[in-house]
PDB file of C-alpha atoms in Angstrom:
ATOM      1  CA  UNK A   1     -14.756  15.372 -14.977  1.00  0.00           C
ATOM      2  CA  UNK A   2     -11.877  13.422 -16.572  1.00  0.00           C
ATOM      3  CA  UNK A   3     -10.232  10.266 -15.219  1.00  0.00           C
ATOM      4  CA  UNK A   4      -7.568  12.078 -13.202  1.00  0.00           C
ATOM      5  CA  UNK A   5     -10.222  14.173 -11.475  1.00  0.00           C
ATOM      6  CA  UNK A   6     -12.313  11.073 -10.743  1.00  0.00           C
ATOM      7  CA  UNK A   7      -9.313   9.271  -9.251  1.00  0.00           C
ATOM      8  CA  UNK A   8      -8.447  12.196  -6.982  1.00  0.00           C
ATOM      9  CA  UNK A   9     -12.100  12.488  -6.006  1.00  0.00           C
ATOM     10  CA  UNK A  10     -12.096   8.781  -5.097  1.00  0.00           C
ATOM     11  CA  UNK A  11      -9.170   9.339  -2.739  1.00  0.00           C
ATOM     12  CA  UNK A  12     -10.833  12.332  -1.085  1.00  0.00           C
ATOM     13  CA  UNK A  13     -14.233  10.649  -0.767  1.00  0.00           C
ATOM     14  CA  UNK A  14     -12.647   7.530   0.715  1.00  0.00           C
ATOM     15  CA  UNK A  15     -10.829   9.554   3.357  1.00  0.00           C
ATOM     16  CA  UNK A  16     -14.028  11.443   4.156  1.00  0.00           C
ATOM     17  CA  UNK A  17     -15.864   8.139   4.554  1.00  0.00           C
ATOM     18  CA  UNK A  18     -13.104   6.820   6.773  1.00  0.00           C
ATOM     19  CA  UNK A  19     -13.343   9.856   9.061  1.00  0.00           C
ATOM     20  CA  UNK A  20     -16.960   8.943   9.717  1.00  0.00           C
ATOM     21  CA  UNK A  21     -16.156   5.312  10.465  1.00  0.00           C
ATOM     22  CA  UNK A  22     -17.611   3.805  13.631  1.00  0.00           C
ATOM     23  CA  UNK A  23     -15.392   3.758  16.699  1.00  0.00           C
ATOM     24  CA  UNK A  24     -16.246   0.209  17.818  1.00  0.00           C
ATOM     25  CA  UNK A  25     -15.170  -2.541  15.430  1.00  0.00           C
ATOM     26  CA  UNK A  26     -16.801  -5.978  15.717  1.00  0.00           C
ATOM     27  CA  UNK A  27     -14.989  -8.833  13.991  1.00  0.00           C
ATOM     28  CA  UNK A  28     -16.026 -12.516  13.934  1.00  0.00           C
ATOM     29  CA  UNK A  29     -13.663 -14.523  16.120  1.00  0.00           C
ATOM     30  CA  UNK A  30     -12.478 -16.661  13.186  1.00  0.00           C
ATOM     31  CA  UNK A  31     -11.340 -13.502  11.362  1.00  0.00           C
ATOM     32  CA  UNK A  32      -9.889 -11.637  14.320  1.00  0.00           C
ATOM     33  CA  UNK A  33      -6.229 -12.690  13.775  1.00  0.00           C
ATOM     34  CA  UNK A  34      -6.293 -11.569  10.134  1.00  0.00           C
ATOM     35  CA  UNK A  35      -8.018  -8.301  11.042  1.00  0.00           C
ATOM     36  CA  UNK A  36      -5.383  -7.578  13.665  1.00  0.00           C
ATOM     37  CA  UNK A  37      -2.739  -8.252  11.017  1.00  0.00           C
ATOM     38  CA  UNK A  38      -4.326  -6.113   8.308  1.00  0.00           C
ATOM     39  CA  UNK A  39      -5.422  -3.151  10.418  1.00  0.00           C
ATOM     40  CA  UNK A  40      -2.070  -1.369  10.797  1.00  0.00           C
ATOM     41  CA  UNK A  41      -1.085  -1.820   7.150  1.00  0.00           C
ATOM     42  CA  UNK A  42      -4.405  -0.601   5.738  1.00  0.00           C
ATOM     43  CA  UNK A  43      -4.549   2.267   8.216  1.00  0.00           C
ATOM     44  CA  UNK A  44      -0.989   3.303   7.287  1.00  0.00           C
ATOM     45  CA  UNK A  45      -1.911   3.220   3.604  1.00  0.00           C
ATOM     46  CA  UNK A  46      -4.797   5.627   4.208  1.00  0.00           C
ATOM     47  CA  UNK A  47      -2.497   7.898   6.231  1.00  0.00           C
ATOM     48  CA  UNK A  48      -0.107   8.028   3.271  1.00  0.00           C
ATOM     49  CA  UNK A  49      -3.001   8.825   0.939  1.00  0.00           C
ATOM     50  CA  UNK A  50      -3.825  11.800   3.157  1.00  0.00           C
ATOM     51  CA  UNK A  51      -0.198  12.921   3.210  1.00  0.00           C
ATOM     52  CA  UNK A  52      -0.034  12.644  -0.588  1.00  0.00           C
ATOM     53  CA  UNK A  53      -3.077  14.851  -1.020  1.00  0.00           C
ATOM     54  CA  UNK A  54      -1.634  17.481   1.313  1.00  0.00           C
ATOM     55  CA  UNK A  55       1.555  17.675  -0.747  1.00  0.00           C
ATOM     56  CA  UNK A  56      -0.307  17.550  -4.059  1.00  0.00           C
ATOM     57  CA  UNK A  57      -2.625  20.379  -3.070  1.00  0.00           C
ATOM     58  CA  UNK A  58       0.444  22.501  -2.320  1.00  0.00           C
ATOM     59  CA  UNK A  59       2.038  21.876  -5.696  1.00  0.00           C
ATOM     60  CA  UNK A  60       4.457  19.137  -4.640  1.00  0.00           C
ATOM     61  CA  UNK A  61       3.037  16.199  -6.575  1.00  0.00           C
ATOM     62  CA  UNK A  62       6.426  14.723  -7.471  1.00  0.00           C
ATOM     63  CA  UNK A  63       7.493  14.650  -3.821  1.00  0.00           C
ATOM     64  CA  UNK A  64       4.107  13.133  -2.962  1.00  0.00           C
ATOM     65  CA  UNK A  65       4.796  10.306  -5.403  1.00  0.00           C
ATOM     66  CA  UNK A  66       6.969   8.636  -2.758  1.00  0.00           C
ATOM     67  CA  UNK A  67       4.019   8.662  -0.351  1.00  0.00           C
ATOM     68  CA  UNK A  68       1.747   7.264  -3.050  1.00  0.00           C
ATOM     69  CA  UNK A  69       4.164   4.383  -3.582  1.00  0.00           C
ATOM     70  CA  UNK A  70       4.041   3.532   0.129  1.00  0.00           C
ATOM     71  CA  UNK A  71       0.253   3.830   0.132  1.00  0.00           C
ATOM     72  CA  UNK A  72      -0.058   1.578  -2.930  1.00  0.00           C
ATOM     73  CA  UNK A  73       2.279  -1.081  -1.542  1.00  0.00           C
ATOM     74  CA  UNK A  74       0.544  -1.230   1.838  1.00  0.00           C
ATOM     75  CA  UNK A  75      -2.926  -1.216   0.279  1.00  0.00           C
ATOM     76  CA  UNK A  76      -2.146  -4.199  -1.932  1.00  0.00           C
ATOM     77  CA  UNK A  77      -0.481  -6.080   0.916  1.00  0.00           C
ATOM     78  CA  UNK A  78      -3.602  -5.384   2.984  1.00  0.00           C
ATOM     79  CA  UNK A  79      -5.737  -7.089   0.352  1.00  0.00           C
ATOM     80  CA  UNK A  80      -3.253  -9.976   0.294  1.00  0.00           C
ATOM     81  CA  UNK A  81      -3.595 -10.391   4.070  1.00  0.00           C
ATOM     82  CA  UNK A  82      -7.392 -10.483   3.927  1.00  0.00           C
ATOM     83  CA  UNK A  83      -7.367 -12.966   1.038  1.00  0.00           C
ATOM     84  CA  UNK A  84      -4.703 -15.364   2.353  1.00  0.00           C
ATOM     85  CA  UNK A  85      -5.291 -18.170   4.837  1.00  0.00           C
ATOM     86  CA  UNK A  86      -2.831 -17.910   7.727  1.00  0.00           C
ATOM     87  CA  UNK A  87      -1.558 -14.522   6.598  1.00  0.00           C
ATOM     88  CA  UNK A  88      -1.234 -13.319  10.182  1.00  0.00           C
ATOM     89  CA  UNK A  89       1.389 -16.020  10.825  1.00  0.00           C
ATOM     90  CA  UNK A  90       3.243 -15.176   7.615  1.00  0.00           C
ATOM     91  CA  UNK A  91       3.325 -11.478   8.537  1.00  0.00           C
ATOM     92  CA  UNK A  92       4.643 -12.362  12.008  1.00  0.00           C
ATOM     93  CA  UNK A  93       7.329 -14.595  10.469  1.00  0.00           C
ATOM     94  CA  UNK A  94       8.351 -11.811   8.101  1.00  0.00           C
ATOM     95  CA  UNK A  95       8.653  -9.221  10.864  1.00  0.00           C
ATOM     96  CA  UNK A  96      10.688 -11.652  12.991  1.00  0.00           C
ATOM     97  CA  UNK A  97      12.976 -12.275  10.002  1.00  0.00           C
ATOM     98  CA  UNK A  98      13.486  -8.534   9.565  1.00  0.00           C
ATOM     99  CA  UNK A  99      14.365  -8.167  13.238  1.00  0.00           C
ATOM    100  CA  UNK A 100      16.703 -11.141  12.964  1.00  0.00           C
ATOM    101  CA  UNK A 101      18.643  -9.566  10.091  1.00  0.00           C
ATOM    102  CA  UNK A 102      18.931  -6.341  12.044  1.00  0.00           C
ATOM    103  CA  UNK A 103      20.137  -8.135  15.149  1.00  0.00           C
ATOM    104  CA  UNK A 104      22.715 -10.158  13.207  1.00  0.00           C
ATOM    105  CA  UNK A 105      24.059  -6.905  11.798  1.00  0.00           C
ATOM    106  CA  UNK A 106      24.405  -5.452  15.290  1.00  0.00           C
ATOM    107  CA  UNK A 107      25.872  -8.570  16.903  1.00  0.00           C
ATOM    108  CA  UNK A 108      29.527  -7.966  15.908  1.00  0.00           C
ATOM    109  CA  UNK A 109      29.350  -4.497  17.461  1.00  0.00           C
ATOM    110  CA  UNK A 110      27.409  -5.305  20.634  1.00  0.00           C
ATOM    111  CA  UNK A 111      29.011  -6.232  23.931  1.00  0.00           C
ATOM    112  CA  UNK A 112      26.147  -8.645  24.587  1.00  0.00           C
ATOM    113  CA  UNK A 113      22.813  -9.608  23.037  1.00  0.00           C
ATOM    114  CA  UNK A 114      20.026  -9.627  25.666  1.00  0.00           C
ATOM    115  CA  UNK A 115      18.769 -13.114  26.440  1.00  0.00           C
ATOM    116  CA  UNK A 116      15.221 -12.333  25.353  1.00  0.00           C
ATOM    117  CA  UNK A 117      16.467 -11.364  21.877  1.00  0.00           C
ATOM    118  CA  UNK A 118      18.814 -14.300  21.252  1.00  0.00           C
ATOM    119  CA  UNK A 119      16.105 -16.570  19.779  1.00  0.00           C
ATOM    120  CA  UNK A 120      15.860 -14.109  16.896  1.00  0.00           C
ATOM    121  CA  UNK A 121      19.432 -14.965  15.897  1.00  0.00           C
ATOM    122  CA  UNK A 122      18.476 -18.533  14.949  1.00  0.00           C
ATOM    123  CA  UNK A 123      14.966 -18.590  13.569  1.00  0.00           C
ATOM    124  CA  UNK A 124      13.472 -21.814  12.199  1.00  0.00           C
ATOM    125  CA  UNK A 125      12.623 -21.885   8.514  1.00  0.00           C
ATOM    126  CA  UNK A 126       9.172 -20.418   7.957  1.00  0.00           C
ATOM    127  CA  UNK A 127       6.955 -19.057   5.200  1.00  0.00           C
ATOM    128  CA  UNK A 128       7.546 -15.346   4.565  1.00  0.00           C
ATOM    129  CA  UNK A 129       5.655 -12.614   2.764  1.00  0.00           C
ATOM    130  CA  UNK A 130       6.172 -13.049  -0.998  1.00  0.00           C
ATOM    131  CA  UNK A 131       7.970 -10.400  -2.992  1.00  0.00           C
ATOM    132  CA  UNK A 132       5.793  -7.476  -3.988  1.00  0.00           C
ATOM    133  CA  UNK A 133       6.121  -8.501  -7.620  1.00  0.00           C
ATOM    134  CA  UNK A 134       4.726 -11.942  -6.740  1.00  0.00           C
ATOM    135  CA  UNK A 135       1.826 -10.365  -4.869  1.00  0.00           C
ATOM    136  CA  UNK A 136       1.060  -8.217  -7.908  1.00  0.00           C
ATOM    137  CA  UNK A 137       1.156 -11.249 -10.209  1.00  0.00           C
ATOM    138  CA  UNK A 138      -1.276 -13.116  -7.958  1.00  0.00           C
ATOM    139  CA  UNK A 139      -3.974 -10.509  -8.575  1.00  0.00           C
ATOM    140  CA  UNK A 140      -3.108  -9.278 -12.069  1.00  0.00           C
ATOM    141  CA  UNK A 141      -1.902 -11.335 -15.004  1.00  0.00           C
ATOM    142  CA  UNK A 142      -1.653  -8.233 -17.211  1.00  0.00           C
ATOM    143  CA  UNK A 143       1.274  -6.781 -15.262  1.00  0.00           C
ATOM    144  CA  UNK A 144      -0.451  -3.432 -14.665  1.00  0.00           C
ATOM    145  CA  UNK A 145      -0.170  -3.527 -10.864  1.00  0.00           C
ATOM    146  CA  UNK A 146       3.575  -4.022 -10.848  1.00  0.00           C
ATOM    147  CA  UNK A 147       4.090  -1.567 -13.722  1.00  0.00           C
ATOM    148  CA  UNK A 148       2.273   1.132 -11.753  1.00  0.00           C
ATOM    149  CA  UNK A 149       4.347   0.320  -8.666  1.00  0.00           C
ATOM    150  CA  UNK A 150       7.628   0.503 -10.573  1.00  0.00           C
ATOM    151  CA  UNK A 151       6.596   3.810 -12.101  1.00  0.00           C
ATOM    152  CA  UNK A 152       6.055   5.281  -8.647  1.00  0.00           C
ATOM    153  CA  UNK A 153       9.577   4.252  -7.652  1.00  0.00           C
ATOM    154  CA  UNK A 154      11.216   7.081  -9.636  1.00  0.00           C
ATOM    155  CA  UNK A 155      10.461   9.405  -6.723  1.00  0.00           C
ATOM    156  CA  UNK A 156      12.060   7.066  -4.182  1.00  0.00           C
ATOM    157  CA  UNK A 157      15.376   6.045  -5.738  1.00  0.00           C
ATOM    158  CA  UNK A 158      17.971   7.977  -7.727  1.00  0.00           C
ATOM    159  CA  UNK A 159      16.436   8.678 -11.122  1.00  0.00           C
ATOM    160  CA  UNK A 160      16.504  10.987 -14.099  1.00  0.00           C
ATOM    161  CA  UNK A 161      13.022  12.140 -13.158  1.00  0.00           C
ATOM    162  CA  UNK A 162      14.333  13.446  -9.845  1.00  0.00           C
ATOM    163  CA  UNK A 163      17.113  15.378 -11.600  1.00  0.00           C
ATOM    164  CA  UNK A 164      14.625  16.829 -14.089  1.00  0.00           C
ATOM    165  CA  UNK A 165      12.525  18.193 -11.224  1.00  0.00           C
ATOM    166  CA  UNK A 166      15.326  20.564 -10.223  1.00  0.00           C
ATOM    167  CA  UNK A 167      17.546  20.977 -13.292  1.00  0.00           C
ATOM    168  CA  UNK A 168      17.008  21.790 -16.957  1.00  0.00           C
ATOM    169  CA  UNK A 169      19.343  21.773 -19.952  1.00  0.00           C
ATOM    170  CA  UNK A 170      19.119  24.208 -22.851  1.00  0.00           C
ATOM    171  CA  UNK A 171      18.963  22.049 -25.961  1.00  0.00           C
ATOM    172  CA  UNK A 172      20.842  24.606 -28.066  1.00  0.00           C
ATOM    173  CA  UNK A 173      23.596  25.757 -25.720  1.00  0.00           C
ATOM    174  CA  UNK A 174      23.828  22.914 -23.246  1.00  0.00           C
ATOM    175  CA  UNK A 175      23.585  25.400 -20.404  1.00  0.00           C
ATOM    176  CA  UNK A 176      22.275  23.897 -17.179  1.00  0.00           C
ATOM    177  CA  UNK A 177      19.807  25.783 -15.009  1.00  0.00           C
ATOM    178  CA  UNK A 178      19.165  24.687 -11.442  1.00  0.00           C
ATOM    179  CA  UNK A 179      15.699  25.136  -9.955  1.00  0.00           C
ATOM    180  CA  UNK A 180      15.120  25.334  -6.183  1.00  0.00           C
ATOM    181  CA  UNK A 181      11.412  24.587  -6.604  1.00  0.00           C
ATOM    182  CA  UNK A 182       9.809  21.618  -8.421  1.00  0.00           C
ATOM    183  CA  UNK A 183       9.435  22.177 -12.165  1.00  0.00           C
ATOM    184  CA  UNK A 184       6.475  19.848 -12.709  1.00  0.00           C
ATOM    185  CA  UNK A 185       3.325  21.713 -13.581  1.00  0.00           C
ATOM    186  CA  UNK A 186       1.263  18.526 -13.693  1.00  0.00           C
ATOM    187  CA  UNK A 187       1.386  15.391 -11.498  1.00  0.00           C
ATOM    188  CA  UNK A 188       3.594  12.514 -12.678  1.00  0.00           C
ATOM    189  CA  UNK A 189       2.134   9.641 -14.697  1.00  0.00           C
ATOM    190  CA  UNK A 190      -0.178   7.341 -12.724  1.00  0.00           C
ATOM    191  CA  UNK A 191      -0.114   9.654  -9.691  1.00  0.00           C
ATOM    192  CA  UNK A 192      -3.870  10.186  -9.492  1.00  0.00           C
ATOM    193  CA  UNK A 193      -4.786   6.622 -10.438  1.00  0.00           C
ATOM    194  CA  UNK A 194      -2.422   5.062  -7.897  1.00  0.00           C
ATOM    195  CA  UNK A 195      -3.635   7.467  -5.229  1.00  0.00           C
ATOM    196  CA  UNK A 196      -7.325   6.727  -5.729  1.00  0.00           C
ATOM    197  CA  UNK A 197      -6.647   3.016  -6.152  1.00  0.00           C
ATOM    198  CA  UNK A 198      -4.638   2.866  -2.925  1.00  0.00           C
ATOM    199  CA  UNK A 199      -7.456   4.532  -1.017  1.00  0.00           C
ATOM    200  CA  UNK A 200     -10.229   2.204  -2.156  1.00  0.00           C
ATOM    201  CA  UNK A 201      -8.088  -0.945  -1.834  1.00  0.00           C
ATOM    202  CA  UNK A 202      -6.994  -0.069   1.721  1.00  0.00           C
ATOM    203  CA  UNK A 203     -10.435   0.980   2.934  1.00  0.00           C
ATOM    204  CA  UNK A 204     -11.988  -2.148   1.440  1.00  0.00           C
ATOM    205  CA  UNK A 205      -9.436  -4.334   3.209  1.00  0.00           C
ATOM    206  CA  UNK A 206     -10.366  -2.664   6.505  1.00  0.00           C
ATOM    207  CA  UNK A 207     -14.059  -3.337   5.970  1.00  0.00           C
ATOM    208  CA  UNK A 208     -14.084  -6.869   4.530  1.00  0.00           C
ATOM    209  CA  UNK A 209     -13.714  -8.702   7.840  1.00  0.00           C
ATOM    210  CA  UNK A 210     -16.089  -6.597   9.948  1.00  0.00           C
ATOM    211  CA  UNK A 211     -19.464  -7.902  11.063  1.00  0.00           C
ATOM    212  CA  UNK A 212     -21.008  -4.579  10.053  1.00  0.00           C
ATOM    213  CA  UNK A 213     -19.530  -4.052   6.611  1.00  0.00           C
ATOM    214  CA  UNK A 214     -22.092  -1.548   5.331  1.00  0.00           C
ATOM    215  CA  UNK A 215     -19.284   0.776   4.255  1.00  0.00           C
ATOM    216  CA  UNK A 216     -18.269  -1.805   1.651  1.00  0.00           C
ATOM    217  CA  UNK A 217     -21.234  -0.727  -0.455  1.00  0.00           C
ATOM    218  CA  UNK A 218     -20.197   2.905  -0.123  1.00  0.00           C
ATOM    219  CA  UNK A 219     -16.629   2.073  -1.126  1.00  0.00           C
ATOM    220  CA  UNK A 220     -17.934   0.079  -4.076  1.00  0.00           C
ATOM    221  CA  UNK A 221     -19.880   3.139  -5.230  1.00  0.00           C
ATOM    222  CA  UNK A 222     -16.800   5.371  -4.896  1.00  0.00           C
ATOM    223  CA  UNK A 223     -14.597   2.882  -6.754  1.00  0.00           C
ATOM    224  CA  UNK A 224     -17.186   2.300  -9.502  1.00  0.00           C
ATOM    225  CA  UNK A 225     -17.539   6.037 -10.122  1.00  0.00           C
ATOM    226  CA  UNK A 226     -13.754   6.255 -10.540  1.00  0.00           C
ATOM    227  CA  UNK A 227     -13.400   3.073 -12.596  1.00  0.00           C
ATOM    228  CA  UNK A 228     -11.104   1.491  -9.983  1.00  0.00           C
ATOM    229  CA  UNK A 229     -11.125  -2.121  -8.704  1.00  0.00           C
ATOM    230  CA  UNK A 230     -11.563  -2.150  -4.922  1.00  0.00           C
ATOM    231  CA  UNK A 231     -11.936  -5.837  -4.023  1.00  0.00           C
ATOM    232  CA  UNK A 232      -9.424  -8.235  -5.592  1.00  0.00           C
ATOM    233  CA  UNK A 233     -11.235 -11.406  -4.525  1.00  0.00           C
ATOM    234  CA  UNK A 234     -12.419 -12.287  -8.029  1.00  0.00           C
ATOM    235  CA  UNK A 235      -9.104 -11.234  -9.611  1.00  0.00           C
ATOM    236  CA  UNK A 236      -7.183 -13.754  -7.505  1.00  0.00           C
ATOM    237  CA  UNK A 237      -5.193 -16.189  -9.649  1.00  0.00           C
ATOM    238  CA  UNK A 238      -4.541 -18.316  -6.543  1.00  0.00           C
ATOM    239  CA  UNK A 239      -8.060 -18.605  -5.076  1.00  0.00           C
ATOM    240  CA  UNK A 240      -7.070 -21.796  -3.279  1.00  0.00           C
ATOM    241  CA  UNK A 241      -5.069 -19.612  -0.878  1.00  0.00           C
ATOM    242  CA  UNK A 242      -8.147 -17.729   0.259  1.00  0.00           C
ATOM    243  CA  UNK A 243      -9.645 -18.518   3.677  1.00  0.00           C
ATOM    244  CA  UNK A 244     -12.616 -20.836   3.672  1.00  0.00           C
ATOM    245  CA  UNK A 245     -15.803 -18.892   4.294  1.00  0.00           C
ATOM    246  CA  UNK A 246     -18.051 -20.494   6.872  1.00  0.00           C
ATOM    247  CA  UNK A 247     -21.004 -18.276   5.979  1.00  0.00           C
TER     248      UNK A 247
END
């Protein structure tokens, strides 16, 4: 089994493990706010991993690359939430700021802004979620995390790679041939690695704050077999931002 197979296997095994997860989740009270903040993001990442595999298995790996990018971004942010003191407040501030921008854009076209929404128009200055590049740099001084993320972006924005999926040029004649179906016979670069990495990062983030975190050992085994980091605690270049552990 080569690396690409191991990475895909890591994604599939992680999803299988997640399907067997317990229904009742017990979280220490001190960690409850962070768990509530991380849950939706990590869960969404795993959903995107599943969607990526469905597309990949049907021969649409390039289209699935957009889902992998979303999975990767949300998985890394999930680790950031778990490893950052007060992250639940920062996430709340960031969502409020997003709603504020949206409301300010609507204001010139609205007859009236409802009273309960007006506070969003004038928010006090508050700490917001760092840029994704900054989050990547916090956990990786080599630049690999952000390089992988940028590589996945070719399936999201206008790019030559997108054109090449559905058009080819004859080098001799210059004739252009249009293709209704994707031309890629193999997945794009970093597809499998980013997919497996997203899965183990997201699942780990879900498990780290639980009282019963037995699945962490299972995730560690899956990640080790695939050669993928799953817990960024020791890779943190800003460890002073991590919550103080009372245990």
